[in-house]
PDB file of C-alpha atoms and ligand atoms in Angstrom:
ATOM      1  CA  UNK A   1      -9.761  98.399 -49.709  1.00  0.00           C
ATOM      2  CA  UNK A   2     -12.450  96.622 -51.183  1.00  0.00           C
ATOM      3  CA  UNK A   3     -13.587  96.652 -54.621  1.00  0.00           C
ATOM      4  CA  UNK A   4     -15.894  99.032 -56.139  1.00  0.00           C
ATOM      5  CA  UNK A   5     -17.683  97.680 -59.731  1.00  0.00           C
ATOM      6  CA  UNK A   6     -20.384  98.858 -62.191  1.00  0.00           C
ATOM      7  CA  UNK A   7     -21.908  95.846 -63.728  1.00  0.00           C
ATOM      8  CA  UNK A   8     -23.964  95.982 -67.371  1.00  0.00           C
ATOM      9  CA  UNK A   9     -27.015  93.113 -66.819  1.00  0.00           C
ATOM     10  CA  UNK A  10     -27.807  93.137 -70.485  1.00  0.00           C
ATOM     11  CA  UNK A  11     -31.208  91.120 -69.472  1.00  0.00           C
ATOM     12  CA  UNK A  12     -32.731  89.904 -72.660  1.00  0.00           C
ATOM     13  CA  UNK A  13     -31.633  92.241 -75.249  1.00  0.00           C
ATOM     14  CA  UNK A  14     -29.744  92.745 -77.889  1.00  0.00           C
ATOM     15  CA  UNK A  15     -28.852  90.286 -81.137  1.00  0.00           C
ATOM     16  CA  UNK A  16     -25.292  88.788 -81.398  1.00  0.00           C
ATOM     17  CA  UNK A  17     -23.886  91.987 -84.059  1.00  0.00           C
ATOM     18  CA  UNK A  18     -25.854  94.585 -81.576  1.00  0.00           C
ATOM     19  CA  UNK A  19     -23.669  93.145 -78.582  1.00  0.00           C
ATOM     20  CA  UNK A  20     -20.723  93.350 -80.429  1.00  0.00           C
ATOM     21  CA  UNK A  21     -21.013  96.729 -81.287  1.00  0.00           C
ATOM     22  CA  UNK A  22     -21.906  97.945 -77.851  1.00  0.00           C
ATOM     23  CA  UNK A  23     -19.066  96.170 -76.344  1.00  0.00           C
ATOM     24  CA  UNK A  24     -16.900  97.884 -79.046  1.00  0.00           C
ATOM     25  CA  UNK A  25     -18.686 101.230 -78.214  1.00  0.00           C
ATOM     26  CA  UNK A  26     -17.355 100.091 -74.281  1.00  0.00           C
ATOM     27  CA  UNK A  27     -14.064  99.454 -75.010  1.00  0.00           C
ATOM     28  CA  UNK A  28     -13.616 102.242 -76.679  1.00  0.00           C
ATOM     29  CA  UNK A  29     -14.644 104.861 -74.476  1.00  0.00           C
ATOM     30  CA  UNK A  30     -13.333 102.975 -70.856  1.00  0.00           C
ATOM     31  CA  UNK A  31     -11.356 104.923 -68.274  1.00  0.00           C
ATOM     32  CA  UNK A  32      -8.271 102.978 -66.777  1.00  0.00           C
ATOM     33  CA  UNK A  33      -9.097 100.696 -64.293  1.00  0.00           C
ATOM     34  CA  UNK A  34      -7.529  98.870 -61.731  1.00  0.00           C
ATOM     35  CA  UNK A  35      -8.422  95.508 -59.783  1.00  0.00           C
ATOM     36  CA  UNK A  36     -10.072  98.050 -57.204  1.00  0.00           C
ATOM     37  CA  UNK A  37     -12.048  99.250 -60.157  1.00  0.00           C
ATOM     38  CA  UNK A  38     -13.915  96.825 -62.205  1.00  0.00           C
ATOM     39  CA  UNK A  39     -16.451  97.045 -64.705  1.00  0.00           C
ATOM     40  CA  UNK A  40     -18.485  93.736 -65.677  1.00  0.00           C
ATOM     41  CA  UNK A  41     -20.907  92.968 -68.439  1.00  0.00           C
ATOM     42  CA  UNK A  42     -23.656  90.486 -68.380  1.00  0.00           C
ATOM     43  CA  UNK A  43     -24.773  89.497 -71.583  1.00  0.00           C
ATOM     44  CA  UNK A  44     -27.477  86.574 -72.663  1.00  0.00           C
ATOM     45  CA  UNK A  45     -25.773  83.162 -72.611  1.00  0.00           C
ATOM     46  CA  UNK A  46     -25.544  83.337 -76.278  1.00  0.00           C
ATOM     47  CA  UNK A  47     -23.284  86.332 -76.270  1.00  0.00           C
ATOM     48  CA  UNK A  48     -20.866  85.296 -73.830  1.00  0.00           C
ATOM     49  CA  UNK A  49     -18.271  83.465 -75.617  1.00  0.00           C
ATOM     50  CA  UNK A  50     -18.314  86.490 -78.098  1.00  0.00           C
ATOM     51  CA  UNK A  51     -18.314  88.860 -75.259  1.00  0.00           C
ATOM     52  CA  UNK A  52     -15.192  87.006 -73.721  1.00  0.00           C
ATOM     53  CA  UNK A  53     -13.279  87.017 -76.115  1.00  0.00           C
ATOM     54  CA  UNK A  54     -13.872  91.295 -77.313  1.00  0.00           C
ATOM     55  CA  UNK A  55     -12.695  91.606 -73.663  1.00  0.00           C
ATOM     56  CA  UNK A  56      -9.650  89.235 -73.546  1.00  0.00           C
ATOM     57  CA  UNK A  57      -6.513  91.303 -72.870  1.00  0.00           C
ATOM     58  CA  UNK A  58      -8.249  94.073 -71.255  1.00  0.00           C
ATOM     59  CA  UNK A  59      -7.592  94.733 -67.745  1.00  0.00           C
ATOM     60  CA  UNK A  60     -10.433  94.206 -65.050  1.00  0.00           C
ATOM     61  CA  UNK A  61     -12.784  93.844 -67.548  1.00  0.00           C
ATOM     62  CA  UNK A  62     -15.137  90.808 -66.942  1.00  0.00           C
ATOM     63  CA  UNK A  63     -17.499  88.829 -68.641  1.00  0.00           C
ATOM     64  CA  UNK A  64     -20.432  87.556 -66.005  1.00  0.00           C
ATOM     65  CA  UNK A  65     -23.609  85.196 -67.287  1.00  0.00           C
ATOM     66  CA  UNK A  66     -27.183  86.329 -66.042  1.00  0.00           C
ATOM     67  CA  UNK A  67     -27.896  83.199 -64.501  1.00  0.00           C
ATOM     68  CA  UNK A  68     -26.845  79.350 -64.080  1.00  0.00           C
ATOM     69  CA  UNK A  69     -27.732  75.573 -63.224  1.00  0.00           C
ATOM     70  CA  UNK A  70     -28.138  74.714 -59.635  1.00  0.00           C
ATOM     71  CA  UNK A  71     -27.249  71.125 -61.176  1.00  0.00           C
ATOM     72  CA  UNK A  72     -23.415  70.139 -61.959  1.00  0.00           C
ATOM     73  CA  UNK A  73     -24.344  68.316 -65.747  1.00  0.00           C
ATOM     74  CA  UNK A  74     -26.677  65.977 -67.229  1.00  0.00           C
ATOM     75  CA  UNK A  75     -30.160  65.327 -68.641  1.00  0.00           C
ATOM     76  CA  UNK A  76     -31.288  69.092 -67.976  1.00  0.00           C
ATOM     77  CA  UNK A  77     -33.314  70.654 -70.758  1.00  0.00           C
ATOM     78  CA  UNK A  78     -31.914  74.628 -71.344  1.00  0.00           C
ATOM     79  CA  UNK A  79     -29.931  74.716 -68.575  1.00  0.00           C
ATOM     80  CA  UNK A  80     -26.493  75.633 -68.511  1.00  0.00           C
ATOM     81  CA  UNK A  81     -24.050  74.827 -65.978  1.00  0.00           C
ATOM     82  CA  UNK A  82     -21.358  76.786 -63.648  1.00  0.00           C
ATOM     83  CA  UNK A  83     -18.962  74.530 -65.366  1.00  0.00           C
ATOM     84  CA  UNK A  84     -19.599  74.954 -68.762  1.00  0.00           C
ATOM     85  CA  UNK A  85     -19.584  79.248 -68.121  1.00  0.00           C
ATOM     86  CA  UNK A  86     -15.959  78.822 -66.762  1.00  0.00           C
ATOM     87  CA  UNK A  87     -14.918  76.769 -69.954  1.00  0.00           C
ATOM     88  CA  UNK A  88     -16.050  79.987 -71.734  1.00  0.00           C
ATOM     89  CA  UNK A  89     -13.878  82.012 -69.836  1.00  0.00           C
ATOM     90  CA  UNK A  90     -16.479  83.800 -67.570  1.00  0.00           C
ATOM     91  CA  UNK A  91     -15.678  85.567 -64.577  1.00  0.00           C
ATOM     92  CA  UNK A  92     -18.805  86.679 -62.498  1.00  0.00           C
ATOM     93  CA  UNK A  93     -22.267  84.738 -62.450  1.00  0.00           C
ATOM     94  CA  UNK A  94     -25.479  86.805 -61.368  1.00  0.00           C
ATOM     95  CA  UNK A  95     -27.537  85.035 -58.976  1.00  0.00           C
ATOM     96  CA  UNK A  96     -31.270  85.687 -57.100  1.00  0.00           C
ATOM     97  CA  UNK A  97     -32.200  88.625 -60.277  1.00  0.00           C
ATOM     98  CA  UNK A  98     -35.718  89.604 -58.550  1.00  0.00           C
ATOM     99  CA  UNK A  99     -36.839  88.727 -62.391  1.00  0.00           C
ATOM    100  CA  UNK A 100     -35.095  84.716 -61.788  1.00  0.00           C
ATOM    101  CA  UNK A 101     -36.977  85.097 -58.521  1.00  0.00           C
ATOM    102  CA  UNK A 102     -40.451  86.683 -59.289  1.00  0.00           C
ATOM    103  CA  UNK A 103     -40.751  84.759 -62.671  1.00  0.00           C
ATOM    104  CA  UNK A 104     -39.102  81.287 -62.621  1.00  0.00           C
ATOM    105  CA  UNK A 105     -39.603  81.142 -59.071  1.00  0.00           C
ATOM    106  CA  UNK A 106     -36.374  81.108 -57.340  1.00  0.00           C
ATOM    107  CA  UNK A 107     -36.106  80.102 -54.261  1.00  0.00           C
ATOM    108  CA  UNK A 108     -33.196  81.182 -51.304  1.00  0.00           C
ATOM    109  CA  UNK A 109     -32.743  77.335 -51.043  1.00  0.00           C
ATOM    110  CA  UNK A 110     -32.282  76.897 -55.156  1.00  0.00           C
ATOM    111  CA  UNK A 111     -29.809  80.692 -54.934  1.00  0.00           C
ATOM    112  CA  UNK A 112     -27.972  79.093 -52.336  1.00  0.00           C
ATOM    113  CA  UNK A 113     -26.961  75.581 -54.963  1.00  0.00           C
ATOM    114  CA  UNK A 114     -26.449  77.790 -57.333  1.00  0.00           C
ATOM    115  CA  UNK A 115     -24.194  79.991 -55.250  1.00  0.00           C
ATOM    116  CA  UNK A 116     -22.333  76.761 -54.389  1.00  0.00           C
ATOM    117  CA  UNK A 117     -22.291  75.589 -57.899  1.00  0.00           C
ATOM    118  CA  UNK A 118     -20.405  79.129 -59.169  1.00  0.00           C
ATOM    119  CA  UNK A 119     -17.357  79.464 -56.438  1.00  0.00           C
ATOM    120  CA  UNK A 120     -16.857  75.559 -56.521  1.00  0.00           C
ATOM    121  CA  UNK A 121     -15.721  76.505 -60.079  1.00  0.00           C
ATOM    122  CA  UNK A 122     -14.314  79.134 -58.736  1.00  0.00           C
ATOM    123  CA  UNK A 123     -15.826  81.938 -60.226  1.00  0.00           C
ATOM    124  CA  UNK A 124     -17.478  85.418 -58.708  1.00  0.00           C
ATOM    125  CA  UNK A 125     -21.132  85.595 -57.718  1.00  0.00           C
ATOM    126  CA  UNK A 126     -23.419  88.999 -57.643  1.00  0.00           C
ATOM    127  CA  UNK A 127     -25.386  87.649 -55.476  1.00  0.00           C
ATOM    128  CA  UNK A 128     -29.339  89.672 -55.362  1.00  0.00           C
ATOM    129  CA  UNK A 129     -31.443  90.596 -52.853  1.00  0.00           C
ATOM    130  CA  UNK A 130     -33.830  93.716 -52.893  1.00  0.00           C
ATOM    131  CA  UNK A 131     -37.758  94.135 -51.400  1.00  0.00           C
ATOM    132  CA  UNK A 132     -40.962  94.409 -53.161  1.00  0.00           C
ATOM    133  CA  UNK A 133     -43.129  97.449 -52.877  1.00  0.00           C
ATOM    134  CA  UNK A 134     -45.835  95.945 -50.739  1.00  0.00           C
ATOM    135  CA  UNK A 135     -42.405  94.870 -48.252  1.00  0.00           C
ATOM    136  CA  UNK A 136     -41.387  98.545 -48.619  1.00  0.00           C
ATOM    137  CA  UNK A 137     -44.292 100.557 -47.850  1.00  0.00           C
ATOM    138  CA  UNK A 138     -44.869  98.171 -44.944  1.00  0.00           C
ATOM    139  CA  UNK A 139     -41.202  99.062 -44.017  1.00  0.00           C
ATOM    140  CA  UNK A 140     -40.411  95.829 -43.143  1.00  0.00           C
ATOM    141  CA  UNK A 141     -37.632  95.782 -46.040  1.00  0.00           C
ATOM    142  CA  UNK A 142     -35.074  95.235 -43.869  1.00  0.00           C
ATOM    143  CA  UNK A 143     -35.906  92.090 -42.272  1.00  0.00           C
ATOM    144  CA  UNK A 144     -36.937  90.931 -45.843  1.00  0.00           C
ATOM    145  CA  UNK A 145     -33.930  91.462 -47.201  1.00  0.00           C
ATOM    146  CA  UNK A 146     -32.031  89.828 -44.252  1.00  0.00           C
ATOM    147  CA  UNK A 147     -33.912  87.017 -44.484  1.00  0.00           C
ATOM    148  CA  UNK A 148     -32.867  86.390 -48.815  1.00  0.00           C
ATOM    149  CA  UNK A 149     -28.772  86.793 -47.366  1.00  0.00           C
ATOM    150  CA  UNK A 150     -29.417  84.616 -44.454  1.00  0.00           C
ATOM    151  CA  UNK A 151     -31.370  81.814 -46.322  1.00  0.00           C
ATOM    152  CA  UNK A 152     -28.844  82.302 -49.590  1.00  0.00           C
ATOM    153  CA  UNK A 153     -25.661  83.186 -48.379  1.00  0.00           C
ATOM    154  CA  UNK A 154     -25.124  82.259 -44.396  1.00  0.00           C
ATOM    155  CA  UNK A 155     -24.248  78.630 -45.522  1.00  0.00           C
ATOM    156  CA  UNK A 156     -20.683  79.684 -46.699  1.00  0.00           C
ATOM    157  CA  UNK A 157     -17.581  79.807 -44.778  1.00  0.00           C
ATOM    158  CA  UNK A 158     -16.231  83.015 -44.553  1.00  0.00           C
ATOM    159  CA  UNK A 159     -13.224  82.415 -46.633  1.00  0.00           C
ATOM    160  CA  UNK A 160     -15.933  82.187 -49.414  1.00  0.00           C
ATOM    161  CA  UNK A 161     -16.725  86.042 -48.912  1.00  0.00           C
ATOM    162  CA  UNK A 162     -14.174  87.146 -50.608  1.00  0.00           C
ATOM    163  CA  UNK A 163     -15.876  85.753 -53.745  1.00  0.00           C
ATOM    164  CA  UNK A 164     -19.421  87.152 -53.190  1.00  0.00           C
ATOM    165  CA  UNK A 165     -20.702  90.660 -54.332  1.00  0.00           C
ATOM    166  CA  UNK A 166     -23.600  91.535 -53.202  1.00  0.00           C
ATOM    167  CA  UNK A 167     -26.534  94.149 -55.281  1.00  0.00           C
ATOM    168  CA  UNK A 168     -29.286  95.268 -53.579  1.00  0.00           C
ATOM    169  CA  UNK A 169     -32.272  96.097 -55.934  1.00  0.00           C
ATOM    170  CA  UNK A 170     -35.504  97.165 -54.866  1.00  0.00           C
ATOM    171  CA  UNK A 171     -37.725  95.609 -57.077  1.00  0.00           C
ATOM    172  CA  UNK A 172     -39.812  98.877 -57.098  1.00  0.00           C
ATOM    173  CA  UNK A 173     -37.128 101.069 -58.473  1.00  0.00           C
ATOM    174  CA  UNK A 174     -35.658  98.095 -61.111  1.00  0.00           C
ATOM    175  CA  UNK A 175     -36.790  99.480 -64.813  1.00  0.00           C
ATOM    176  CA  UNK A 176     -39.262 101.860 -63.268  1.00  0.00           C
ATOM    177  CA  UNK A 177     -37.413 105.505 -63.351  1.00  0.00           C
ATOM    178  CA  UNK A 178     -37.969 105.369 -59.639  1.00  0.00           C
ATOM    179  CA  UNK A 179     -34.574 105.258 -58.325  1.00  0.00           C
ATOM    180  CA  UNK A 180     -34.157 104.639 -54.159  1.00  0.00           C
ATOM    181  CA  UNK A 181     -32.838 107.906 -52.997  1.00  0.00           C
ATOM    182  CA  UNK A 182     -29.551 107.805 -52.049  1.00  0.00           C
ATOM    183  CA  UNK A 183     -30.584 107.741 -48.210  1.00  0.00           C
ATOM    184  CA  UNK A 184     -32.283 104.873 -48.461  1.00  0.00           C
ATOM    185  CA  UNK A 185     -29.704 103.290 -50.539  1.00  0.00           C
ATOM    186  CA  UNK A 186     -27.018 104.094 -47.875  1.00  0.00           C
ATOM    187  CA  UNK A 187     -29.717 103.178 -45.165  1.00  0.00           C
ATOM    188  CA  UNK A 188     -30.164  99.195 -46.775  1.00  0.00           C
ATOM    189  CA  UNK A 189     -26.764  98.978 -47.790  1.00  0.00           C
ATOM    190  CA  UNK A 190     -25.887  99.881 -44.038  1.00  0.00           C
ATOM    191  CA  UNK A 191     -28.186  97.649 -42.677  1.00  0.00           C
ATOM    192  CA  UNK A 192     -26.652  94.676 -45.211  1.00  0.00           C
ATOM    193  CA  UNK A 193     -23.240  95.374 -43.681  1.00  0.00           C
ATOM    194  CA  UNK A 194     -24.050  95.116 -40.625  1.00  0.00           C
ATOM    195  CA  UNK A 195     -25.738  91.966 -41.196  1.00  0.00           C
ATOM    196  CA  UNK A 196     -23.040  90.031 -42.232  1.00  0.00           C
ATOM    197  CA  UNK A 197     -20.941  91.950 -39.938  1.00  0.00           C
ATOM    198  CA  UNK A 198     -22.974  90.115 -37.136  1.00  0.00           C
ATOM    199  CA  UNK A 199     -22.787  87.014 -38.771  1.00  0.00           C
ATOM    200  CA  UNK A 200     -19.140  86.681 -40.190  1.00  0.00           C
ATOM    201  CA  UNK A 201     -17.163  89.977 -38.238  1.00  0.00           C
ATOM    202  CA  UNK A 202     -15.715  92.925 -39.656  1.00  0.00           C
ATOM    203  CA  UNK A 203     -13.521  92.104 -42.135  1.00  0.00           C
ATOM    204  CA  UNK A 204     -15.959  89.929 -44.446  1.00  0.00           C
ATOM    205  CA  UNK A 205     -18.145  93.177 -43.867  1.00  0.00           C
ATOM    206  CA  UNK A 206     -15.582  95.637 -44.383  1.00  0.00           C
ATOM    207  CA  UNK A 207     -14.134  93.535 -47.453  1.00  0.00           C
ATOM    208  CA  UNK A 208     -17.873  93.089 -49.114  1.00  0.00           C
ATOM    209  CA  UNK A 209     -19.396  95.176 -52.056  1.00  0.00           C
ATOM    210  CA  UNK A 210     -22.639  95.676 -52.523  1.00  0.00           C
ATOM    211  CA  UNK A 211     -23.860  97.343 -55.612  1.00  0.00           C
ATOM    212  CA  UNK A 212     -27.380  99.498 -55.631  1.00  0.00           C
ATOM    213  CA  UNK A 213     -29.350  98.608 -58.604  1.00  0.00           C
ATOM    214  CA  UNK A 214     -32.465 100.346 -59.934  1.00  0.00           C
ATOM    215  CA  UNK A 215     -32.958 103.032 -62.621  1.00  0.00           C
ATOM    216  CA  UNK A 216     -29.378 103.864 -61.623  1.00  0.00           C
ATOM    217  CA  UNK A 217     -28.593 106.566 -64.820  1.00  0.00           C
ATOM    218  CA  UNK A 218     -25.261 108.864 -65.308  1.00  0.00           C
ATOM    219  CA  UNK A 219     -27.524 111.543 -63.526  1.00  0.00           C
ATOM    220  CA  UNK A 220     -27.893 109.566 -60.451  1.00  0.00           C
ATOM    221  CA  UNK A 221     -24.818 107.666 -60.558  1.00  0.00           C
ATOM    222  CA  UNK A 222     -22.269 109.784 -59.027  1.00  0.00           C
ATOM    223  CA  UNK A 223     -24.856 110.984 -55.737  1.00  0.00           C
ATOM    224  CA  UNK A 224     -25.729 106.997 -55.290  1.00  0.00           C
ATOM    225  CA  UNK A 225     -22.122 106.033 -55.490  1.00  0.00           C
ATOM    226  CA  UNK A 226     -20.710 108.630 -52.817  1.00  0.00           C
ATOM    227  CA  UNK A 227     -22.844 106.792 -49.948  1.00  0.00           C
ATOM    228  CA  UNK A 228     -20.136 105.046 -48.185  1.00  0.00           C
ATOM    229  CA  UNK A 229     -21.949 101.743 -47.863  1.00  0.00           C
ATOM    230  CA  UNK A 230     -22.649 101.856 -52.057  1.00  0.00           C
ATOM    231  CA  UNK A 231     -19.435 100.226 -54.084  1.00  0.00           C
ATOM    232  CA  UNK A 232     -20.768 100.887 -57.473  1.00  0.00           C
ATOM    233  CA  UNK A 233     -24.115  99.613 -59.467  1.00  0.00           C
ATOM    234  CA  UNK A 234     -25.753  96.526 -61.365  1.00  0.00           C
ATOM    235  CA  UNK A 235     -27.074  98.201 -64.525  1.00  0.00           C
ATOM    236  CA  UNK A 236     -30.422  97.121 -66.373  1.00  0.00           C
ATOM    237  CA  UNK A 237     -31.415  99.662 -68.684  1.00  0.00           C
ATOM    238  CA  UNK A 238     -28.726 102.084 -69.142  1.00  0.00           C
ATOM    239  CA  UNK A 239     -26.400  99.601 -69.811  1.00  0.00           C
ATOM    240  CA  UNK A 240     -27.788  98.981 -73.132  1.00  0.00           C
ATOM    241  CA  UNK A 241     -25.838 102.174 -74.661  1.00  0.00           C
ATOM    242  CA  UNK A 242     -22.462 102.498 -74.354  1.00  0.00           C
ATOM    243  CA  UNK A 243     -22.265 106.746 -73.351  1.00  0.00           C
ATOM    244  CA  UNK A 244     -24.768 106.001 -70.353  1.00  0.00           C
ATOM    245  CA  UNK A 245     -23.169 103.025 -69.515  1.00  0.00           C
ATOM    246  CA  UNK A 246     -19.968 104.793 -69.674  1.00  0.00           C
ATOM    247  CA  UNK A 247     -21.306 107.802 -68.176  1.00  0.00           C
ATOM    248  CA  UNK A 248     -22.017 105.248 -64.865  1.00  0.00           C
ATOM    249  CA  UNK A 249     -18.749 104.042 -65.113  1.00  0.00           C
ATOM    250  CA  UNK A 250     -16.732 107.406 -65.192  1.00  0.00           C
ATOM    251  CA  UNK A 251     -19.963 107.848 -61.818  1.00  0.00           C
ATOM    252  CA  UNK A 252     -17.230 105.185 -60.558  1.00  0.00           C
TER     253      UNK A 252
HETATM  254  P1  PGA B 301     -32.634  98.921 -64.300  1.00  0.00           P
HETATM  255  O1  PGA B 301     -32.370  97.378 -63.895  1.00  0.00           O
HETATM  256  O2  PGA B 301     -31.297  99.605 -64.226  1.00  0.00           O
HETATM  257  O3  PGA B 301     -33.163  98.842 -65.717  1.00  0.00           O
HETATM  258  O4  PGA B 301     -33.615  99.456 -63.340  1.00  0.00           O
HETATM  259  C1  PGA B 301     -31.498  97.051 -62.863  1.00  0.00           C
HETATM  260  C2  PGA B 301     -31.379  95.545 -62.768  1.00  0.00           C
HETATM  261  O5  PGA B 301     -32.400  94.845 -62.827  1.00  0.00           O
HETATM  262  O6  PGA B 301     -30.257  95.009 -62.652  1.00  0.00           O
END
C-alpha cells in the first residue's frame, strides 16, 4: 500500500514564536496516524531545529526543509547542506519548488544533485514538477512535466524510489485560488504514473506518491484526494493555520 501524506510548505512565513505556536495548534488537534498516513511540515531553515524537536516522540510526524545544497560542504555563502539537515534531525527535503525553479533558476540538472545529495544522507525527497500556464493552455503539460521527472529523477536506480515523493503543482493554480479540478489532477497524476511505470515497472509506480499541490483548501481537499492517482497534498497557503491545515489532514 503506498503512502498517502499532506505536507505544510511553510514558504517564507512565519517568525520563530509564530511557528511554534502553529505547530502546537498541529499537535494538538492531529488525528492518529500511521506510517501509511503521514503528515510533514516544512518550515524556513531557521525553524527546523525548533520544529524537530516540538515533533520528537510523535508518530509519523516529520520535519522536511524547503530546500538544500546541491554541494556536500565548504566555502558556500547561505547554503545549507543535505548533511547538516540530517544532523538536525530532518526527515523529508523539498526539491524543484516551481518558486526554487522560476526564481533562483533551478535547473533539472542542479534538482537532480540535489536529489542525490538528500537520499545519500538518506533522507526523503518531495520531489516537484508542475506546468506553467502558457505550457497548459498549449496543452502540452504533459510532455513538460515528463520532461522535469525524466531530466531530475530517471538517473536513480529504482531501489532509490522508494525514497522519492513526488507533488505535482501547476504553477497556475499554486497561491492563486485556482485549484486544478480534480479531473485534471487525476488526469496528470495518471499520466506521472505511467511515466515512471514505463521507465522503472509497476511496482516503483504502484509504490510512488504523488501529492497535488495548488490552492488545495479543506473544501477541496477531500474531492482532490479521492482521485485514485492523488496520495494526499503539498500545502502553501492553508498550511499557515492550524484548523485548515488540519481540516486537509482529516481530507486525508
Ligand atoms: P498554495 O501553494 O497551497 O498556497 O497554492 C502550494 C505550494 O506551493 O506548495
Amino acid at each position: 500500500m503506498r503512502k498517502k501524506i499532506v505536507a505544510g510548505n511553510w514558504k517564507m512565513n512565519r517568525t520563530l514564536q509564530e511557528g511554534h505556536s502553529l505547530v502546537a495548534g498541529i499537535l494538538a488537534g492531529l488525528p492518529a496516524l500511521s506510517s501509511h498516513k503521514q503528515v510533514v511540515i516544512a518550515p524556513t531553515y531557521v525553524h527546523l531545529t525548533q520544529t524537530a524537536a516540538q515533533l520528537a516522540g510523535h508518530a509519523h510526524i516529520h520535519t522536511a526543509a524547503q530546500n538544500c545544497s546541491n554541494q556536500e560542504s565548504g566555502a558556500f555563502t547561505g547554503e545549507v547542506s543535505a548533511g547538516i539537515l540530517k544532523s538536525a534531525g530532518i526527515g523529508y527535503v523539498i526539491i524543484g519548488h516551481s518558486e526554487r525553479r522560476e526564481y533562483f533558476g533551478e535547473t533539472n540538472a542542479l534538482l537532480a544533485q540535489k536529489t542525490d545529495r538528500v537520499l545519500a544522507h538518506g533522507m526523503e525527497v518531495i520531489f516537484c514538477c508542475g506546468e506553467p500556464l502558457a505550457v497548459r493552455d498549449a496543452d502540452t503539460q504533459n510532455a513538460n512535466v515528463e520532461t522535469q521527472i525524466r531530466e531530475g529523477l530517471f538517473h536513480l536506480a529504482a531501489e532509490a524510489w522508494s525514497h522519492i515523493v513526488l507533488a505535482y503543482e501547476p504553477i497556475w493554480a499554486i497561491g492563486t485560488g485556482r485549484t486544478a479540478s480534480s479531473q485534471q489532477a487525476q488526469d496528470m497524476h495518471h499520466h506521472i504514473r505511467a511515466v515512471v511505470r514505463a521507465q522503472y515497472g509497476a511496482t516503483v509506480a504502484d509504490n510512488l506518491t504523488i501529492l497535488y499541490g495548488g490552492s488545495c483548501k479543506p473544501s477541496n481537499a477531500a474531492e482532490l484526494f479521492a482521485c485514485p492517482d492523488v496520495d494526499g497534498g503539498l500545502i502553501g497557503g492553508a498550511s499557515l493555520k492550524a484548523d485548515e491545515f488540519l481540516g486537509i489532514v482529516a481530507a486525508m
